[in-house]
XYZ file of C-alpha atoms in Angstrom:
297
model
C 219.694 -48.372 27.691
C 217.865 -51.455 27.650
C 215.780 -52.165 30.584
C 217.032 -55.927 30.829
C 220.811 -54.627 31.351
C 219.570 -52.615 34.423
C 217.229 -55.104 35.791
C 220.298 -57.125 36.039
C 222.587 -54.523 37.511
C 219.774 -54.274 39.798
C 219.584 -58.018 40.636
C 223.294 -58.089 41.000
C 223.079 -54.950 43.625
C 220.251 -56.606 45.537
C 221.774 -59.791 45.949
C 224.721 -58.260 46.956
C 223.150 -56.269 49.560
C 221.274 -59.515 51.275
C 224.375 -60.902 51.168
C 226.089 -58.364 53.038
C 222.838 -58.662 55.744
C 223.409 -62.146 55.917
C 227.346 -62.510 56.075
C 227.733 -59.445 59.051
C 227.379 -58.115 62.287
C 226.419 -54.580 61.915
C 227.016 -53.636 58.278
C 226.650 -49.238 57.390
C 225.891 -47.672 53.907
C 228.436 -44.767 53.513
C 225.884 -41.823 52.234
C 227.583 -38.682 50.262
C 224.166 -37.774 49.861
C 225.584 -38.147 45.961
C 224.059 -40.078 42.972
C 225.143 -43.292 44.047
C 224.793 -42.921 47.708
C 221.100 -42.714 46.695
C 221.110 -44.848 44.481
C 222.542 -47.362 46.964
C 219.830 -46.389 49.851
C 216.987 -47.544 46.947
C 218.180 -50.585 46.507
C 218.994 -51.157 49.896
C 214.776 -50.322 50.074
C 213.908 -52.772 47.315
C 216.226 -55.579 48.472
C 214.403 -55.694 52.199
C 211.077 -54.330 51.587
C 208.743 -54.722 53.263
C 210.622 -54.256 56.637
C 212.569 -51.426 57.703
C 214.983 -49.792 55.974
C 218.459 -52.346 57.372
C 221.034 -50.402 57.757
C 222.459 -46.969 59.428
C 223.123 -44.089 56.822
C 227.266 -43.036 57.685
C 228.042 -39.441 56.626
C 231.182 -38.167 56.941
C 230.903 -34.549 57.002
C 233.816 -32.452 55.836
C 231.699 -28.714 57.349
C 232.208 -27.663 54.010
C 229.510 -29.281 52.246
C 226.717 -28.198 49.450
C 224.045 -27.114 51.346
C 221.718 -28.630 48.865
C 223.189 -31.556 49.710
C 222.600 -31.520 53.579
C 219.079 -30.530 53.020
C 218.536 -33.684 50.470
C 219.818 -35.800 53.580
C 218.105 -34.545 56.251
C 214.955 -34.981 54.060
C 216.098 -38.425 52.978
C 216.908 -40.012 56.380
C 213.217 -38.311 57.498
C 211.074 -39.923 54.537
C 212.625 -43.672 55.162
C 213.101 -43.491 58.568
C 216.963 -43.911 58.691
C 218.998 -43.745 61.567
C 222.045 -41.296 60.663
C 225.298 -41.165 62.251
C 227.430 -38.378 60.980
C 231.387 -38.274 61.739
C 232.400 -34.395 61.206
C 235.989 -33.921 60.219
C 235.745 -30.943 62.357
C 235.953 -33.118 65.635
C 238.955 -35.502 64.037
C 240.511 -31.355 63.697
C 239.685 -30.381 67.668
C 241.371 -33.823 68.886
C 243.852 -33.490 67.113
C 244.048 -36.595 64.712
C 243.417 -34.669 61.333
C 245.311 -31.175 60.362
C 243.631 -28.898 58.309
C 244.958 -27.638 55.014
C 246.137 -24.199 54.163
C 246.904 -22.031 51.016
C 244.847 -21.943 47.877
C 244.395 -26.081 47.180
C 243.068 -26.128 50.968
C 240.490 -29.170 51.144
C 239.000 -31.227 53.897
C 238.431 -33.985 51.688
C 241.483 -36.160 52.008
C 240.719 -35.594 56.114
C 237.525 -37.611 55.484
C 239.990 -40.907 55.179
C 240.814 -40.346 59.404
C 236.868 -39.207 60.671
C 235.711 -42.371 58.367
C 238.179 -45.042 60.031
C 237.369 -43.141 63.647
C 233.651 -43.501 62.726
C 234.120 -47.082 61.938
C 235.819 -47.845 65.031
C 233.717 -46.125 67.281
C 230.576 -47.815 65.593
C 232.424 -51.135 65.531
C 231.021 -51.640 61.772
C 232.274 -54.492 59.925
C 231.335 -53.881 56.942
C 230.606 -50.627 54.904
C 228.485 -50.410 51.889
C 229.902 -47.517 49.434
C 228.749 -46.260 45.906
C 232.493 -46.720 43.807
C 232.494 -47.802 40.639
C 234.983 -49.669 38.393
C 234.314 -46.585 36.004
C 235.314 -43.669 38.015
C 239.100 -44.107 38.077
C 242.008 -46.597 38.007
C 242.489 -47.570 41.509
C 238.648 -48.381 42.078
C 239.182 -50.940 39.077
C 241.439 -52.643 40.931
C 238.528 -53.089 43.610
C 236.745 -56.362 44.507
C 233.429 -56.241 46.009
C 234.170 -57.179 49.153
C 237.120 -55.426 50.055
C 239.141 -56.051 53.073
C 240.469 -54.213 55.455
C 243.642 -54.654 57.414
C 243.022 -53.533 61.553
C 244.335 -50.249 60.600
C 241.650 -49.692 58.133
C 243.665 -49.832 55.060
C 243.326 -51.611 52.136
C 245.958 -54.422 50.976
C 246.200 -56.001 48.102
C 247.213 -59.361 50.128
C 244.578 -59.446 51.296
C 241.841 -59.723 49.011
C 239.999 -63.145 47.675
C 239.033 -64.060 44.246
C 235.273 -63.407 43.876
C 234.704 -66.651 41.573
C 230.674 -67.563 40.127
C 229.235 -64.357 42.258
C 230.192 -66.353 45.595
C 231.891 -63.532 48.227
C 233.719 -64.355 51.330
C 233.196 -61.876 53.819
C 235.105 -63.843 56.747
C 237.501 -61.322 58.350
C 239.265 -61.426 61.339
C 238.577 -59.381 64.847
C 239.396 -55.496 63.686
C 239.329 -56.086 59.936
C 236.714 -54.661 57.987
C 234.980 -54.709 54.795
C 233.877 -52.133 52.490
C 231.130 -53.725 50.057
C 230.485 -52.210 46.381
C 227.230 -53.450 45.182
C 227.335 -51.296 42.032
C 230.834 -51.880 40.887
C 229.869 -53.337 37.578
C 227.648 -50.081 37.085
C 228.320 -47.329 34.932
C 227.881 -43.649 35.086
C 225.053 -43.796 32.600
C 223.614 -47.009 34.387
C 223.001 -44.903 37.387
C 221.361 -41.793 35.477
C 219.186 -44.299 33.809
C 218.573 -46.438 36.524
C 217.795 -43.145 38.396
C 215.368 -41.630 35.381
C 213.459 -45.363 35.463
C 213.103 -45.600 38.936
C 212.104 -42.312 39.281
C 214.641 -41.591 42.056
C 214.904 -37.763 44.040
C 218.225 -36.139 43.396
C 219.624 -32.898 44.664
C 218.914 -30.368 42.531
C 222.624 -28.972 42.165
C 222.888 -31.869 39.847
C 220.460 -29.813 37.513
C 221.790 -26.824 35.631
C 221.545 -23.550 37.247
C 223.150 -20.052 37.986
C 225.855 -20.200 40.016
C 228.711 -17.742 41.181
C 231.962 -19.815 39.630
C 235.558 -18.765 38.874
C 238.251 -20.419 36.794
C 240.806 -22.336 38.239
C 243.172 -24.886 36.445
C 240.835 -24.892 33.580
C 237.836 -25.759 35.744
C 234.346 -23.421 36.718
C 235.081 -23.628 40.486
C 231.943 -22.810 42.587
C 232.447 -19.308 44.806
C 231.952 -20.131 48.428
C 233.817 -19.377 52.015
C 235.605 -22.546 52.249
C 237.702 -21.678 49.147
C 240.943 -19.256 49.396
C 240.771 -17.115 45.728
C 243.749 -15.575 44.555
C 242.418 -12.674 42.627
C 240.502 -14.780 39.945
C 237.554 -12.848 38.716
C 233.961 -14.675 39.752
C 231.130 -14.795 37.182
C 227.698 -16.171 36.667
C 226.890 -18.744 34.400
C 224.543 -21.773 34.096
C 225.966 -25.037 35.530
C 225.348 -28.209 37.153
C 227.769 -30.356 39.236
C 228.603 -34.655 38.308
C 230.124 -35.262 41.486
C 229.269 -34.336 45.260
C 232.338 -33.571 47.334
C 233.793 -30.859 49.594
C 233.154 -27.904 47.761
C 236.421 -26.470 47.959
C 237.716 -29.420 45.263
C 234.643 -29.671 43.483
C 234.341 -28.269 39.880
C 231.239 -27.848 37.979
C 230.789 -28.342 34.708
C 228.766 -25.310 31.975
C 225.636 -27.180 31.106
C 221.696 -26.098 30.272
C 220.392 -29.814 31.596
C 217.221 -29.063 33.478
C 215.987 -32.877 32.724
C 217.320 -36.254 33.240
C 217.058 -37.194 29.688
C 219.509 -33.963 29.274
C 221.782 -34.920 32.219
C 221.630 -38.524 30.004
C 222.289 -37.007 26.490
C 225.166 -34.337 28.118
C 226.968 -37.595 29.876
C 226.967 -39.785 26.485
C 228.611 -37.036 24.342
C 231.185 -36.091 26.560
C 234.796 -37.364 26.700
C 235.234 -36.131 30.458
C 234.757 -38.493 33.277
C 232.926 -37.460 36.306
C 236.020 -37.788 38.290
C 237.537 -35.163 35.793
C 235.612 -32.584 38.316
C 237.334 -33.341 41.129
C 240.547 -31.188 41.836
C 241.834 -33.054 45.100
C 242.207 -36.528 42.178
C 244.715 -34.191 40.187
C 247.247 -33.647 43.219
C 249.277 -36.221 41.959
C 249.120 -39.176 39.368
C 248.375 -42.007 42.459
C 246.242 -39.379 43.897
C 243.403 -42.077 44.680
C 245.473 -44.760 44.975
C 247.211 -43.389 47.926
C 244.157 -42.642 49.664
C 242.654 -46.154 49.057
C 245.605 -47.598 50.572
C 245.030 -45.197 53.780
C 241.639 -46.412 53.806
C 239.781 -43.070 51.950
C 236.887 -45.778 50.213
């Protein structure tokens, strides 16, 4: 990867990011504690350094989470001095506004879409910076940068503005909102290298290691108490995970990548996207699209 393609994905980002500081009231990065989350939070560091770190870290918790994962963010939020605000699916459950799943697909993840838009509100956060990529899937190429939001948090495609010469418009109106994507133009490998020359911390469950996993729909699911197994037999194997979701729709993929420059070689030979190891995107052929529309990203 040549380093003047990511200094300019990096320029892009940052100016992106200033823009977003200039243009709103009390903009949020949404943090999965994933690749691009973090990814997102260095930039964010480069782009305003030397003051504080701008904006407030927004996770929405699902309770069902990698526990490598929460410990990364914890540690995270500590080292730059963040101010977290965490929305826990759990409470949208209690109250009533989010029902949770039941049988052997059970996930929490599509209930992230109501705690995110209740997290919004309460925080009255106008815009929201997120990690998508054009890459991942179909309905995020559809996405602009700035991406508005209608007053019931849900994207519509009436409502979004050409983004002509790099110049975005982030004028809403009272109880609209927009979610920003600074690294749209990146790729998956942009990220891992950006990641291996920046020398960025990652969780380590994007590393290979042992794991109890079981096979489900043709994917190594990881063994935990948040998924319902129907008699599928549980082994241990050497694995590492592309994606960071609820674990109970999270796949993992068989790998021996204890480096970056493995992760790097792995991801250029394989035919797979990273969204390929997420079950909750194979509900349905519009899978994501229906959740963008509800407001899920």
């Amino acid at each position: 990867m040549s380093n003047t393609v990511l200094k300019n994905l990096e320029e892009e980002a940052i100016y992106i990011m200033r823009e977003v500081a200039g243009q709103f009231n009390n903009p949020a990065i949404l943090f999965s504690g994933g690749k691009d989350s973090i990814t997102l939070v260095h930039l964010a560091i480069k782009a305003f350094a030397p003051a504080k770190f701008p904006f407030p870290l927004v996770h929405i918790d699902t309770g069902h989470n990698f526990p490598e994962t929460i410990q990364f963010r914890d540690e995270l939020v500590e080292k730059i001095g963040a101010n977290l605000i965490v929305g826990n699916v759990q409470d949208s459950i209690d109250n009533g506004t989010a029902k949770e799943e039941t049988g052997k697909y059970a996930s929490r993840n599509a209930l992230q879409t109501t705690t995110l838009l209740e997290t919004i509100e309460k925080n009255k956060f106008d815009a929201c910076i997120g990690g998508a990529r054009r890459d991942e899937e179909k309905a995020r190429a559809k996405e602009r940068v700035f991406s508005v939001r209608d007053d019931f948090g849900q994207w519509n495609e009436k409502l979004q503005r050409p983004e002509l010469f790099d110049m975005y418009n982030g004028k809403i109106h009272n109880g609209e909102n927009v979610r920003v994507f600074p690294i749209s133009n990146w790729t998956e490998l942009d990220v891992w290298n950006y990641i291996r020359s920046e020398n960025i911390e990652i969780p380590s469950i994007y590393l290979a290691h042992t794991r109890d996993v079981f096979v489900r729909d043709g994917q190594l699911m990881p063994v935990s108490d948040y998924i319902v197994m129907d008699g599928e037999e549980t082994f241990k194997t050497s694995v590492r995970f592309r994606t960071v979701g609820d674990m109970s729709c999270t796949s993992a993929v068989e790998s021996e990548a204890t480096e970056l420059d493995d992760i790097i070689d792995e991801i250029a030979g394989s035919s797979i996207s990273e969204r390929g190891a997420r079950m909750d995107d194979k509900r349905s052929e519009g899978a994501m699209e229906e959740r963008k529309k509800q407001g899920y990203f």
